[in-house]
mmCIF file of C-alpha atoms and ligand atoms in Angstrom:
data_model
loop_
_atom_site.group_PDB
_atom_site.id
_atom_site.type_symbol
_atom_site.label_atom_id
_atom_site.label_comp_id
_atom_site.label_asym_id
_atom_site.label_seq_id
_atom_site.Cartn_x
_atom_site.Cartn_y
_atom_site.Cartn_z
ATOM 1 C CA MET A 1 21.538 -11.101 17.886
ATOM 2 C CA ARG A 2 20.856 -10.984 14.151
ATOM 3 C CA VAL A 3 17.112 -11.357 13.550
ATOM 4 C CA THR A 4 14.893 -10.994 10.498
ATOM 5 C CA VAL A 5 11.352 -9.689 10.706
ATOM 6 C CA SER A 6 9.245 -10.834 7.754
ATOM 7 C CA VAL A 7 5.723 -9.648 7.030
ATOM 8 C CA ILE A 8 3.925 -11.505 4.254
ATOM 9 C CA LYS A 9 0.281 -10.830 3.492
ATOM 10 C CA ALA A 10 -2.333 -11.864 0.987
ATOM 11 C CA ASP A 11 -6.027 -11.635 0.172
ATOM 12 C CA ILE A 12 -7.225 -15.199 -0.225
ATOM 13 C CA GLY A 13 -10.957 -14.515 -0.054
ATOM 14 C CA GLY A 14 -13.573 -12.475 1.799
ATOM 15 C CA VAL A 15 -16.965 -13.056 3.409
ATOM 16 C CA GLY A 16 -19.784 -11.499 1.363
ATOM 17 C CA GLY A 17 -17.394 -9.557 -0.889
ATOM 18 C CA HIS A 18 -14.062 -7.841 -0.325
ATOM 19 C CA THR A 19 -14.632 -7.436 3.404
ATOM 20 C CA GLN A 20 -12.619 -9.653 5.741
ATOM 21 C CA PRO A 21 -11.271 -13.202 5.837
ATOM 22 C CA SER A 22 -13.409 -15.829 7.546
ATOM 23 C CA ALA A 23 -12.512 -16.902 11.072
ATOM 24 C CA GLU A 24 -11.801 -20.351 9.650
ATOM 25 C CA THR A 25 -9.282 -19.200 7.007
ATOM 26 C CA LEU A 26 -7.506 -17.081 9.632
ATOM 27 C CA ALA A 27 -7.394 -20.141 11.899
ATOM 28 C CA VAL A 28 -5.800 -22.248 9.137
ATOM 29 C CA VAL A 29 -3.020 -19.686 8.630
ATOM 30 C CA ARG A 30 -2.536 -19.173 12.359
ATOM 31 C CA GLU A 31 -2.269 -22.881 13.035
ATOM 32 C CA ARG A 32 0.178 -23.510 10.184
ATOM 33 C CA VAL A 33 2.446 -20.645 11.209
ATOM 34 C CA THR A 34 2.389 -21.045 14.976
ATOM 35 C CA HIS A 35 3.283 -24.714 14.456
ATOM 36 C CA GLU A 36 6.704 -23.428 13.292
ATOM 37 C CA ARG A 37 7.336 -21.409 16.457
ATOM 38 C CA GLY A 38 10.530 -22.725 18.014
ATOM 39 C CA ARG A 39 11.356 -24.557 14.753
ATOM 40 C CA LEU A 40 11.674 -22.506 11.587
ATOM 41 C CA LEU A 41 10.453 -19.367 13.358
ATOM 42 C CA ILE A 42 11.284 -17.697 16.642
ATOM 43 C CA ASP A 43 7.890 -16.020 16.867
ATOM 44 C CA ALA A 44 4.820 -15.260 14.787
ATOM 45 C CA PHE A 45 1.637 -13.217 14.857
ATOM 46 C CA VAL A 46 -1.342 -13.406 12.488
ATOM 47 C CA CYS A 47 -4.039 -10.766 11.993
ATOM 48 C CA ASN A 48 -6.080 -9.174 9.237
ATOM 49 C CA THR A 49 -6.472 -5.718 7.761
ATOM 50 C CA GLY A 50 -9.629 -5.570 5.672
ATOM 51 C CA ASP A 51 -9.670 -8.721 3.551
ATOM 52 C CA ASP A 52 -5.928 -9.379 3.839
ATOM 53 C CA ILE A 53 -4.337 -11.914 6.153
ATOM 54 C CA ALA A 54 -0.958 -10.776 7.472
ATOM 55 C CA ILE A 55 1.717 -13.146 8.794
ATOM 56 C CA ILE A 56 4.312 -11.402 10.954
ATOM 57 C CA MET A 57 7.348 -13.592 11.673
ATOM 58 C CA SER A 58 10.738 -13.382 13.370
ATOM 59 C CA HIS A 59 13.546 -15.818 12.529
ATOM 60 C CA VAL A 60 17.283 -16.066 11.878
ATOM 61 C CA LYS A 61 17.121 -17.121 8.222
ATOM 62 C CA GLY A 62 17.650 -13.665 6.667
ATOM 63 C CA THR A 63 15.549 -11.909 4.039
ATOM 64 C CA ASP A 64 14.262 -13.687 0.918
ATOM 65 C CA ASN A 65 14.662 -17.058 2.589
ATOM 66 C CA PRO A 66 12.922 -19.809 0.558
ATOM 67 C CA ASP A 67 11.822 -21.757 3.670
ATOM 68 C CA ILE A 68 10.176 -18.708 5.241
ATOM 69 C CA HIS A 69 8.471 -17.696 2.011
ATOM 70 C CA GLN A 70 7.343 -21.264 1.360
ATOM 71 C CA LEU A 71 5.814 -21.448 4.827
ATOM 72 C CA ALA A 72 3.721 -18.343 4.132
ATOM 73 C CA TRP A 73 2.832 -19.537 0.608
ATOM 74 C CA GLU A 74 1.679 -22.924 1.868
ATOM 75 C CA ALA A 75 -0.290 -21.359 4.724
ATOM 76 C CA PHE A 76 -2.120 -19.168 2.195
ATOM 77 C CA LEU A 77 -2.668 -22.167 -0.115
ATOM 78 C CA SER A 78 -4.228 -24.206 2.714
ATOM 79 C CA ALA A 79 -6.384 -21.236 3.683
ATOM 80 C CA THR A 80 -7.454 -20.909 0.028
ATOM 81 C CA ASP A 81 -8.732 -24.502 0.115
ATOM 82 C CA LYS A 82 -10.820 -23.534 3.118
ATOM 83 C CA ALA A 83 -11.927 -20.294 1.392
ATOM 84 C CA LYS A 84 -13.095 -22.293 -1.652
ATOM 85 C CA ALA A 85 -14.896 -24.788 0.568
ATOM 86 C CA GLN A 86 -16.720 -21.861 2.184
ATOM 87 C CA GLY A 87 -17.468 -20.169 -1.146
ATOM 88 C CA LEU A 88 -15.633 -17.025 -0.074
ATOM 89 C CA TYR A 89 -15.466 -14.224 -2.595
ATOM 90 C CA GLY A 90 -12.204 -13.997 -4.518
ATOM 91 C CA ALA A 91 -10.854 -17.249 -3.025
ATOM 92 C CA GLY A 92 -7.124 -17.397 -3.710
ATOM 93 C CA GLN A 93 -7.263 -13.923 -5.274
ATOM 94 C CA ASP A 94 -3.662 -12.947 -4.514
ATOM 95 C CA LEU A 95 -2.088 -16.318 -5.364
ATOM 96 C CA LEU A 96 -1.435 -15.510 -8.987
ATOM 97 C CA LYS A 97 0.943 -18.292 -9.932
ATOM 98 C CA GLU A 98 0.501 -22.043 -9.707
ATOM 99 C CA ALA A 99 3.894 -23.079 -8.449
ATOM 100 C CA PHE A 100 6.083 -21.721 -5.680
ATOM 101 C CA SER A 101 9.501 -20.722 -6.966
ATOM 102 C CA GLY A 102 11.520 -19.850 -3.881
ATOM 103 C CA ASN A 103 10.065 -16.429 -3.060
ATOM 104 C CA VAL A 104 6.543 -14.996 -2.813
ATOM 105 C CA ARG A 105 7.668 -11.847 -4.627
ATOM 106 C CA GLY A 106 6.240 -12.036 -8.118
ATOM 107 C CA LEU A 107 3.629 -14.593 -7.089
ATOM 108 C CA GLY A 108 1.029 -12.242 -5.614
ATOM 109 C CA PRO A 109 1.412 -11.896 -1.829
ATOM 110 C CA GLY A 110 3.043 -8.710 -0.533
ATOM 111 C CA SER A 111 6.179 -8.949 1.577
ATOM 112 C CA ALA A 112 8.348 -6.610 3.631
ATOM 113 C CA GLU A 113 11.438 -7.831 5.476
ATOM 114 C CA ILE A 114 14.227 -6.318 7.565
ATOM 115 C CA GLU A 115 17.297 -8.133 8.848
ATOM 116 C CA LEU A 116 18.694 -6.355 11.891
ATOM 117 C CA ASP A 117 21.119 -6.543 14.762
ATOM 118 C CA GLU A 118 18.666 -6.480 17.613
ATOM 119 C CA ARG A 119 19.023 -3.448 19.878
ATOM 120 C CA PRO A 120 18.627 -3.865 23.671
ATOM 121 C CA SER A 121 15.150 -2.318 23.310
ATOM 122 C CA GLU A 122 14.152 -3.204 19.786
ATOM 123 C CA ALA A 123 10.955 -1.312 18.949
ATOM 124 C CA LEU A 124 9.121 -2.034 15.715
ATOM 125 C CA MET A 125 6.023 -0.912 13.939
ATOM 126 C CA VAL A 126 4.281 -3.076 11.328
ATOM 127 C CA LEU A 127 2.093 -1.167 8.873
ATOM 128 C CA LEU A 128 -0.611 -3.076 7.029
ATOM 129 C CA GLY A 129 -2.401 -1.349 4.158
ATOM 130 C CA ASP A 130 -5.545 -2.535 2.422
ATOM 131 C CA LYS A 131 -7.370 -1.192 -0.662
ATOM 132 C CA CYS A 132 -4.368 0.875 -1.680
ATOM 133 C CA GLY A 133 -1.107 0.685 -3.630
ATOM 134 C CA PRO A 134 2.483 0.544 -2.347
ATOM 135 C CA GLY A 135 2.839 4.325 -2.781
ATOM 136 C CA ALA A 136 0.170 4.904 -0.125
ATOM 137 C CA PHE A 137 2.882 5.153 2.551
ATOM 138 C CA ASN A 138 4.970 7.690 0.581
ATOM 139 C CA LEU A 139 3.730 10.831 2.295
ATOM 140 C CA PRO A 140 3.676 9.573 5.904
ATOM 141 C CA LEU A 141 7.173 8.093 5.495
ATOM 142 C CA TYR A 142 8.470 11.262 3.862
ATOM 143 C CA LEU A 143 7.058 13.394 6.674
ATOM 144 C CA ALA A 144 8.370 11.104 9.417
ATOM 145 C CA PHE A 145 11.873 10.608 7.973
ATOM 146 C CA ALA A 146 12.562 13.898 6.172
ATOM 147 C CA ASP A 147 10.407 16.748 7.472
ATOM 148 C CA PRO A 148 11.234 18.367 10.846
ATOM 149 C CA MET A 149 7.761 19.952 10.853
ATOM 150 C CA TYR A 150 6.435 16.454 11.525
ATOM 151 C CA SER A 151 9.537 14.768 12.878
ATOM 152 C CA PRO A 152 11.230 17.059 15.406
ATOM 153 C CA GLY A 153 13.645 14.231 16.217
ATOM 154 C CA LEU A 154 15.521 15.245 13.041
ATOM 155 C CA MET A 155 16.499 18.417 14.955
ATOM 156 C CA LEU A 156 16.412 17.234 18.540
ATOM 157 C CA SER A 157 18.046 13.813 18.471
ATOM 158 C CA GLU A 158 21.693 13.469 17.484
ATOM 159 C CA GLY A 159 21.076 9.966 16.180
ATOM 160 C CA LEU A 160 18.846 11.448 13.487
ATOM 161 C CA HIS A 161 20.895 14.569 12.636
ATOM 162 C CA ASP A 162 22.442 13.158 9.456
ATOM 163 C CA GLY A 163 19.082 12.261 7.959
ATOM 164 C CA PHE A 164 18.069 9.145 6.051
ATOM 165 C CA THR A 165 18.613 7.496 2.689
ATOM 166 C CA PHE A 166 15.499 6.766 0.624
ATOM 167 C CA HIS A 167 15.412 3.819 -1.770
ATOM 168 C CA ILE A 168 12.590 4.476 -4.230
ATOM 169 C CA MET A 169 11.166 1.915 -6.654
ATOM 170 C CA ASP A 170 9.763 2.650 -10.114
ATOM 171 C CA MET A 171 6.740 0.334 -10.029
ATOM 172 C CA ASP A 172 5.993 0.728 -13.734
ATOM 173 C CA HIS A 173 9.281 -0.903 -14.691
ATOM 174 C CA ILE A 174 8.614 -4.581 -15.313
ATOM 175 C CA GLU A 175 11.983 -5.956 -16.450
ATOM 176 C CA GLY A 176 13.868 -6.065 -13.166
ATOM 177 C CA ASP A 177 13.762 -3.636 -10.247
ATOM 178 C CA ARG A 178 14.384 0.003 -11.199
ATOM 179 C CA VAL A 179 15.505 1.733 -8.010
ATOM 180 C CA ILE A 180 16.991 5.130 -7.173
ATOM 181 C CA VAL A 181 18.846 5.901 -3.918
ATOM 182 C CA LEU A 182 18.624 9.487 -2.633
ATOM 183 C CA ASP A 183 19.878 11.103 0.571
ATOM 184 C CA ALA A 184 17.668 13.361 2.678
ATOM 185 C CA PRO A 185 17.957 16.244 3.337
ATOM 186 C CA GLU A 186 20.323 17.058 0.408
ATOM 187 C CA ARG A 187 18.079 15.524 -2.269
ATOM 188 C CA LEU A 188 14.792 16.446 -0.607
ATOM 189 C CA TYR A 189 13.246 18.068 -3.677
ATOM 190 C CA ASP A 190 14.213 15.119 -5.884
ATOM 191 C CA ILE A 191 12.672 12.736 -3.355
ATOM 192 C CA ALA A 192 9.514 14.878 -3.260
ATOM 193 C CA ALA A 193 9.321 15.012 -7.060
ATOM 194 C CA LEU A 194 9.178 11.211 -7.172
ATOM 195 C CA LEU A 195 7.096 10.384 -4.101
ATOM 196 C CA ARG A 196 4.264 12.724 -5.166
ATOM 197 C CA ASP A 197 3.401 10.164 -7.861
ATOM 198 C CA THR A 198 2.130 7.409 -5.579
ATOM 199 C CA ASN A 199 0.869 5.285 -8.464
ATOM 200 C CA ARG A 200 4.313 4.947 -10.033
ATOM 201 C CA TYR A 201 6.936 5.462 -7.319
ATOM 202 C CA ALA A 202 7.044 3.945 -3.851
ATOM 203 C CA VAL A 203 9.465 4.046 -0.961
ATOM 204 C CA GLU A 204 11.001 0.569 -0.926
ATOM 205 C CA ALA A 205 13.430 1.094 1.960
ATOM 206 C CA ILE A 206 14.866 3.778 4.231
ATOM 207 C CA TRP A 207 18.281 3.519 5.887
ATOM 208 C CA SER A 208 20.040 5.521 8.602
ATOM 209 C CA ARG A 209 22.917 7.638 7.275
ATOM 210 C CA GLN A 210 24.743 7.990 10.573
ATOM 211 C CA TYR A 211 24.594 4.234 11.206
ATOM 212 C CA ALA A 212 24.962 2.920 7.672
ATOM 213 C CA SER A 213 24.218 -0.710 8.566
ATOM 214 C CA GLU A 214 20.874 0.150 10.176
ATOM 215 C CA GLN A 215 17.779 -0.188 8.024
ATOM 216 C CA ALA A 216 14.785 1.779 9.253
ATOM 217 C CA VAL A 217 12.033 0.779 6.823
ATOM 218 C CA ALA A 218 11.103 -1.952 4.363
ATOM 219 C CA VAL A 219 7.929 -1.648 2.273
ATOM 220 C CA GLY A 220 6.375 -4.312 0.048
ATOM 221 C CA THR A 221 6.349 -2.831 -3.448
ATOM 222 C CA THR A 222 4.696 -5.537 -5.538
ATOM 223 C CA ARG A 223 2.332 -4.352 -8.240
ATOM 224 C CA LEU A 224 -0.169 -7.116 -8.847
ATOM 225 C CA ARG A 225 -1.142 -5.830 -12.257
ATOM 226 C CA ASN A 226 2.442 -6.174 -13.458
ATOM 227 C CA ILE A 227 2.359 -9.822 -12.431
ATOM 228 C CA ALA A 228 -1.072 -10.685 -13.770
ATOM 229 C CA GLY A 229 -1.157 -8.265 -16.733
ATOM 230 C CA ARG A 230 -4.662 -7.216 -15.710
ATOM 231 C CA TYR A 231 -6.412 -5.732 -12.709
ATOM 232 C CA VAL A 232 -6.666 -8.426 -10.035
ATOM 233 C CA GLY A 233 -7.063 -6.402 -6.846
ATOM 234 C CA LYS A 234 -5.051 -3.671 -5.228
ATOM 235 C CA ASP A 235 -1.551 -4.239 -3.950
ATOM 236 C CA ASP A 236 -2.157 -3.566 -0.264
ATOM 237 C CA PRO A 237 1.394 -2.996 0.992
ATOM 238 C CA PRO A 238 2.902 -4.219 4.246
ATOM 239 C CA ALA A 239 5.831 -2.390 5.861
ATOM 240 C CA VAL A 240 8.249 -2.973 8.722
ATOM 241 C CA VAL A 241 9.396 0.235 10.429
ATOM 242 C CA ARG A 242 11.976 0.382 13.209
ATOM 243 C CA VAL A 243 11.328 3.187 15.684
ATOM 244 C CA GLN A 244 12.929 5.063 18.626
ATOM 245 C CA LYS A 245 16.555 6.010 19.417
ATOM 246 C CA ILE A 246 18.280 6.400 16.032
ATOM 247 C CA PHE A 247 14.921 6.395 14.219
ATOM 248 C CA PRO A 248 11.824 8.608 14.577
ATOM 249 C CA ALA A 249 9.720 7.878 17.667
ATOM 250 C CA THR A 250 6.535 5.826 17.359
ATOM 251 C CA GLU A 251 4.428 8.892 18.129
ATOM 252 C CA GLU A 252 6.127 10.986 15.445
ATOM 253 C CA PHE A 253 4.359 8.842 12.846
ATOM 254 C CA GLY A 254 0.940 9.761 14.258
ATOM 255 C CA PRO A 255 0.569 13.285 12.839
ATOM 256 C CA ALA A 256 1.969 12.068 9.505
ATOM 257 C CA PHE A 257 -0.754 9.412 9.226
ATOM 258 C CA ALA A 258 -3.408 11.800 10.559
ATOM 259 C CA VAL A 259 -3.049 13.777 7.287
ATOM 260 C CA GLY A 260 -5.165 11.077 5.599
ATOM 261 C CA PRO A 261 -3.612 11.697 2.163
ATOM 262 C CA PHE A 262 -5.639 10.840 -0.934
ATOM 263 C CA VAL A 263 -4.210 7.667 -2.474
ATOM 264 C CA GLY A 264 -5.177 5.346 -5.287
ATOM 265 C CA GLY A 265 -7.141 2.214 -4.448
ATOM 266 C CA ASP A 266 -10.672 1.711 -3.130
ATOM 267 C CA THR A 267 -13.450 0.028 -5.067
ATOM 268 C CA ARG A 268 -12.086 -1.774 -8.136
ATOM 269 C CA GLY A 269 -8.705 -0.253 -7.288
ATOM 270 C CA SER A 270 -9.641 2.617 -9.567
ATOM 271 C CA HIS A 271 -10.278 5.640 -7.384
ATOM 272 C CA ASN A 272 -8.669 8.159 -5.039
ATOM 273 C CA LEU A 273 -9.782 8.319 -1.434
ATOM 274 C CA PRO A 274 -8.047 9.306 1.812
ATOM 275 C CA LEU A 275 -5.931 6.727 3.637
ATOM 276 C CA MET A 276 -7.731 6.018 6.915
ATOM 277 C CA PRO A 277 -5.798 4.846 10.011
ATOM 278 C CA VAL A 278 -7.798 1.983 11.533
ATOM 279 C CA PRO A 279 -7.403 -0.522 14.391
ATOM 280 C CA MET A 280 -6.073 -4.019 13.772
ATOM 281 C CA ASN A 281 -8.562 -6.553 12.333
ATOM 282 C CA THR A 282 -10.829 -3.835 10.921
ATOM 283 C CA THR A 283 -13.259 -4.974 8.223
ATOM 284 C CA ALA A 284 -12.919 -3.222 4.860
ATOM 285 C CA SER A 285 -15.448 -0.395 4.652
ATOM 286 C CA THR A 286 -18.648 -0.742 2.667
ATOM 287 C CA PHE A 287 -18.161 2.949 1.985
ATOM 288 C CA PHE A 288 -16.426 2.291 -1.315
ATOM 289 C CA CYS A 289 -13.582 0.317 0.293
ATOM 290 C CA VAL A 290 -11.849 3.413 1.609
ATOM 291 C CA PRO A 291 -8.055 2.767 1.758
ATOM 292 C CA MET A 292 -7.002 1.778 5.240
ATOM 293 C CA VAL A 293 -3.838 1.253 7.237
ATOM 294 C CA SER A 294 -3.339 -0.314 10.633
ATOM 295 C CA ALA A 295 -0.177 -0.012 12.709
ATOM 296 C CA LEU A 296 1.014 -2.617 15.206
ATOM 297 C CA GLY A 297 3.701 -1.784 17.769
ATOM 298 C CA PHE A 298 6.002 -4.595 18.899
ATOM 299 C CA SER A 299 8.916 -4.883 21.261
ATOM 300 C CA MET A 300 11.328 -7.669 20.397
ATOM 301 C CA HIS A 301 13.939 -9.442 22.487
ATOM 302 C CA GLU A 302 15.965 -12.358 21.141
ATOM 303 C CA GLY A 303 13.434 -12.475 18.340
ATOM 304 C CA LYS A 304 10.441 -12.888 20.641
ATOM 305 C CA PHE A 305 7.618 -10.413 20.238
ATOM 306 C CA THR A 306 5.865 -8.583 23.035
ATOM 307 C CA GLY A 307 2.661 -6.993 21.791
ATOM 308 C CA PRO A 308 1.263 -5.854 19.526
ATOM 309 C CA VAL A 309 -0.028 -2.515 20.711
ATOM 310 C CA ASP A 310 -2.803 -1.397 18.373
ATOM 311 C CA LEU A 311 -1.367 2.032 17.464
ATOM 312 C CA PHE A 312 -4.423 3.521 15.733
ATOM 313 C CA ALA A 313 -6.897 2.357 18.382
ATOM 314 C CA ASP A 314 -6.516 5.033 21.076
ATOM 315 C CA PRO A 315 -9.346 7.599 21.399
ATOM 316 C CA PHE A 316 -7.574 10.299 19.393
ATOM 317 C CA TRP A 317 -7.965 8.348 16.162
ATOM 318 C CA SER A 318 -11.767 8.328 16.131
ATOM 319 C CA ARG A 319 -11.647 12.090 15.492
ATOM 320 C CA VAL A 320 -9.036 11.600 12.770
ATOM 321 C CA ARG A 321 -11.288 8.989 11.190
ATOM 322 C CA GLU A 322 -14.240 11.398 11.289
ATOM 323 C CA ARG A 323 -12.185 13.934 9.323
ATOM 324 C CA THR A 324 -11.099 11.245 6.890
ATOM 325 C CA VAL A 325 -14.738 10.226 6.431
ATOM 326 C CA GLU A 326 -15.629 13.826 5.535
ATOM 327 C CA LYS A 327 -12.856 13.913 2.931
ATOM 328 C CA ALA A 328 -13.994 10.585 1.508
ATOM 329 C CA ILE A 329 -17.656 11.581 1.266
ATOM 330 C CA GLU A 330 -16.763 14.864 -0.390
ATOM 331 C CA MET A 331 -14.606 13.123 -2.995
ATOM 332 C CA ARG A 332 -17.222 10.448 -3.733
ATOM 333 C CA ARG A 333 -19.829 13.139 -4.478
ATOM 334 C CA GLN A 334 -18.199 13.654 -7.868
ATOM 335 C CA GLY A 335 -18.445 9.971 -8.743
ATOM 336 C CA PHE A 336 -16.480 8.938 -11.815
ATOM 337 C CA PHE A 337 -15.095 12.411 -12.452
ATOM 338 C CA GLU A 338 -11.309 12.840 -12.070
ATOM 339 C CA PRO A 339 -9.576 12.959 -9.682
ATOM 340 C CA ALA A 340 -12.215 10.843 -7.863
ATOM 341 C CA MET A 341 -11.566 8.141 -10.456
ATOM 342 C CA LEU A 342 -7.921 7.472 -11.323
ATOM 343 C CA PRO A 343 -6.477 8.754 -14.634
ATOM 344 C CA MET A 344 -6.506 6.502 -17.716
ATOM 345 C CA SER A 345 -2.872 5.526 -17.181
ATOM 346 C CA GLU A 346 -4.040 3.655 -14.075
ATOM 347 C CA LEU A 347 -7.163 2.189 -15.671
ATOM 348 C CA GLU A 348 -5.479 0.606 -18.663
ATOM 349 C CA TYR A 349 -5.650 -2.852 -17.120
ATOM 350 C CA GLY A 350 -9.401 -2.716 -16.549
ATOM 351 C CA GLY A 351 -12.640 -3.029 -18.525
ATOM 352 C CA ILE A 352 -12.804 0.622 -19.576
ATOM 353 C CA VAL A 353 -10.202 -0.158 -22.250
ATOM 354 C CA SER A 354 -12.555 -2.461 -24.161
ATOM 355 C CA ARG A 355 -15.352 0.089 -23.778
ATOM 356 C CA LEU A 356 -13.231 2.837 -25.305
ATOM 357 C CA SER A 357 -11.916 0.593 -28.067
ATOM 358 C CA ARG A 358 -15.509 -0.228 -29.094
ATOM 359 C CA LEU A 359 -16.029 3.506 -29.573
ATOM 360 C CA ASP A 360 -13.052 3.695 -31.927
ATOM 361 C CA ALA A 361 -15.162 3.030 -35.032
ATOM 362 C CA GLN A 362 -17.521 5.900 -34.197
ATOM 363 C CA TRP A 363 -14.867 8.581 -34.086
ATOM 364 C CA THR A 364 -14.499 10.810 -37.144
ATOM 365 C CA ILE A 365 -11.618 13.061 -38.063
ATOM 366 C CA ARG A 366 -12.585 16.500 -39.388
ATOM 367 C CA SER A 367 -10.802 17.759 -42.467
ATOM 368 C CA ASN A 368 -9.518 21.341 -42.708
ATOM 369 C CA GLY A 369 -11.428 22.541 -39.698
ATOM 370 C CA ALA A 370 -14.840 21.704 -41.210
ATOM 371 C CA ARG A 371 -17.403 20.694 -38.634
ATOM 372 C CA ALA A 372 -19.798 17.787 -38.924
ATOM 373 C CA HIS A 373 -22.863 19.974 -38.528
ATOM 374 C CA ASP A 374 -21.696 23.109 -40.325
ATOM 375 C CA VAL A 375 -24.604 25.339 -41.295
ATOM 376 C CA SER A 376 -24.567 27.779 -44.200
ATOM 377 C CA PRO A 377 -24.840 31.566 -43.564
ATOM 378 C CA SER A 378 -28.369 31.537 -45.026
ATOM 379 C CA GLU A 379 -29.443 28.851 -42.579
ATOM 380 C CA VAL A 380 -28.111 30.970 -39.711
ATOM 381 C CA GLU A 381 -30.082 33.959 -41.063
ATOM 382 C CA ALA A 382 -33.255 31.829 -41.115
ATOM 383 C CA VAL A 383 -32.762 30.710 -37.539
ATOM 384 C CA VAL A 384 -31.988 34.161 -36.165
ATOM 385 C CA HIS A 385 -34.447 36.262 -38.114
ATOM 386 C CA GLY A 386 -36.925 33.827 -39.609
ATOM 387 C CA ASP A 387 -40.422 33.031 -38.399
ATOM 388 C CA ASP A 388 -40.741 30.524 -35.666
ATOM 389 C CA PRO A 389 -42.498 27.592 -37.371
ATOM 390 C CA ASP A 390 -44.307 26.775 -34.151
HETATM 391 MG MG1 MG B 1 -6.881 -6.503 0.161
#
């Protein structure tokens, strides 16, 4: 059976700041979406990660389907009305355009979709990031799909022997999608050279090489600032990841996420902090909005979900979170100082630009190496050998 899994998520307002959606806004989305079960949708699940509401849907309409995207858009619009009525902070924050135009991409919400021929035991993982950019998944996905140190299945399972193809998006390119397609392991160093720059490049998709029609991963790669032309909140990527058999096993992603790599995001979307694996429905942290990711495991049969299993909720992860907390506290000790704060290239859409431009008039350019406070040799003599006037 050919099924599409669509994950569409948006921040439409938080309680007391950028924390979590209200129970009422979640209920509006849940009601709107579950109403379509057995109609437009086969199945649906709604949850939150930090202040984002995620809609996870299965259907037979394919990717980029206007009806599916419109359903999510309208659910978020209705929830925004509720958010405004409740005075929630940042109500409608991620709905950047007035009118729906067939697809949520380019309008604000993040989306990740995979169309697949359902396997007899179709196992899926949905990743939901908050307070981070689309590149936040680069390292875990690289480790799980290209590094046998983390993903022994690349050696041990014949279905994985040929490796995977990475589709990588240049998120700084605004006119159309600039994408490069590279095979692992042959192009491993090229892939690494791109994915290291999580603010510019993001994994958009990963495909099996041995089974060329099988897509393993889809990641939402929207950059909100490129839509709005200013900082309007971090991008907070969703991803759909197929697991087991011809793909890495669910548990092979664990050590990759336990690294807690430093990624851009956090407070004002302007800092680097470690990506913390958290349980589903976790409130964004008042510790500087540390970047977070939750992982939901689903089984699917004829498009119907069983689950989710909350993959970062078992006891092991509390220790991982403690380590991530230590990394975060250590980084925050140096405040605004790079790399705790992002480089200027990432701040150019924020208020620091006007601050620096106001300083422009106060800069002077020295001529021929002369210094503004040059002292004559006799003045130096007076300072070094003269009487102390006091
Ligand atoms: Mg968010």
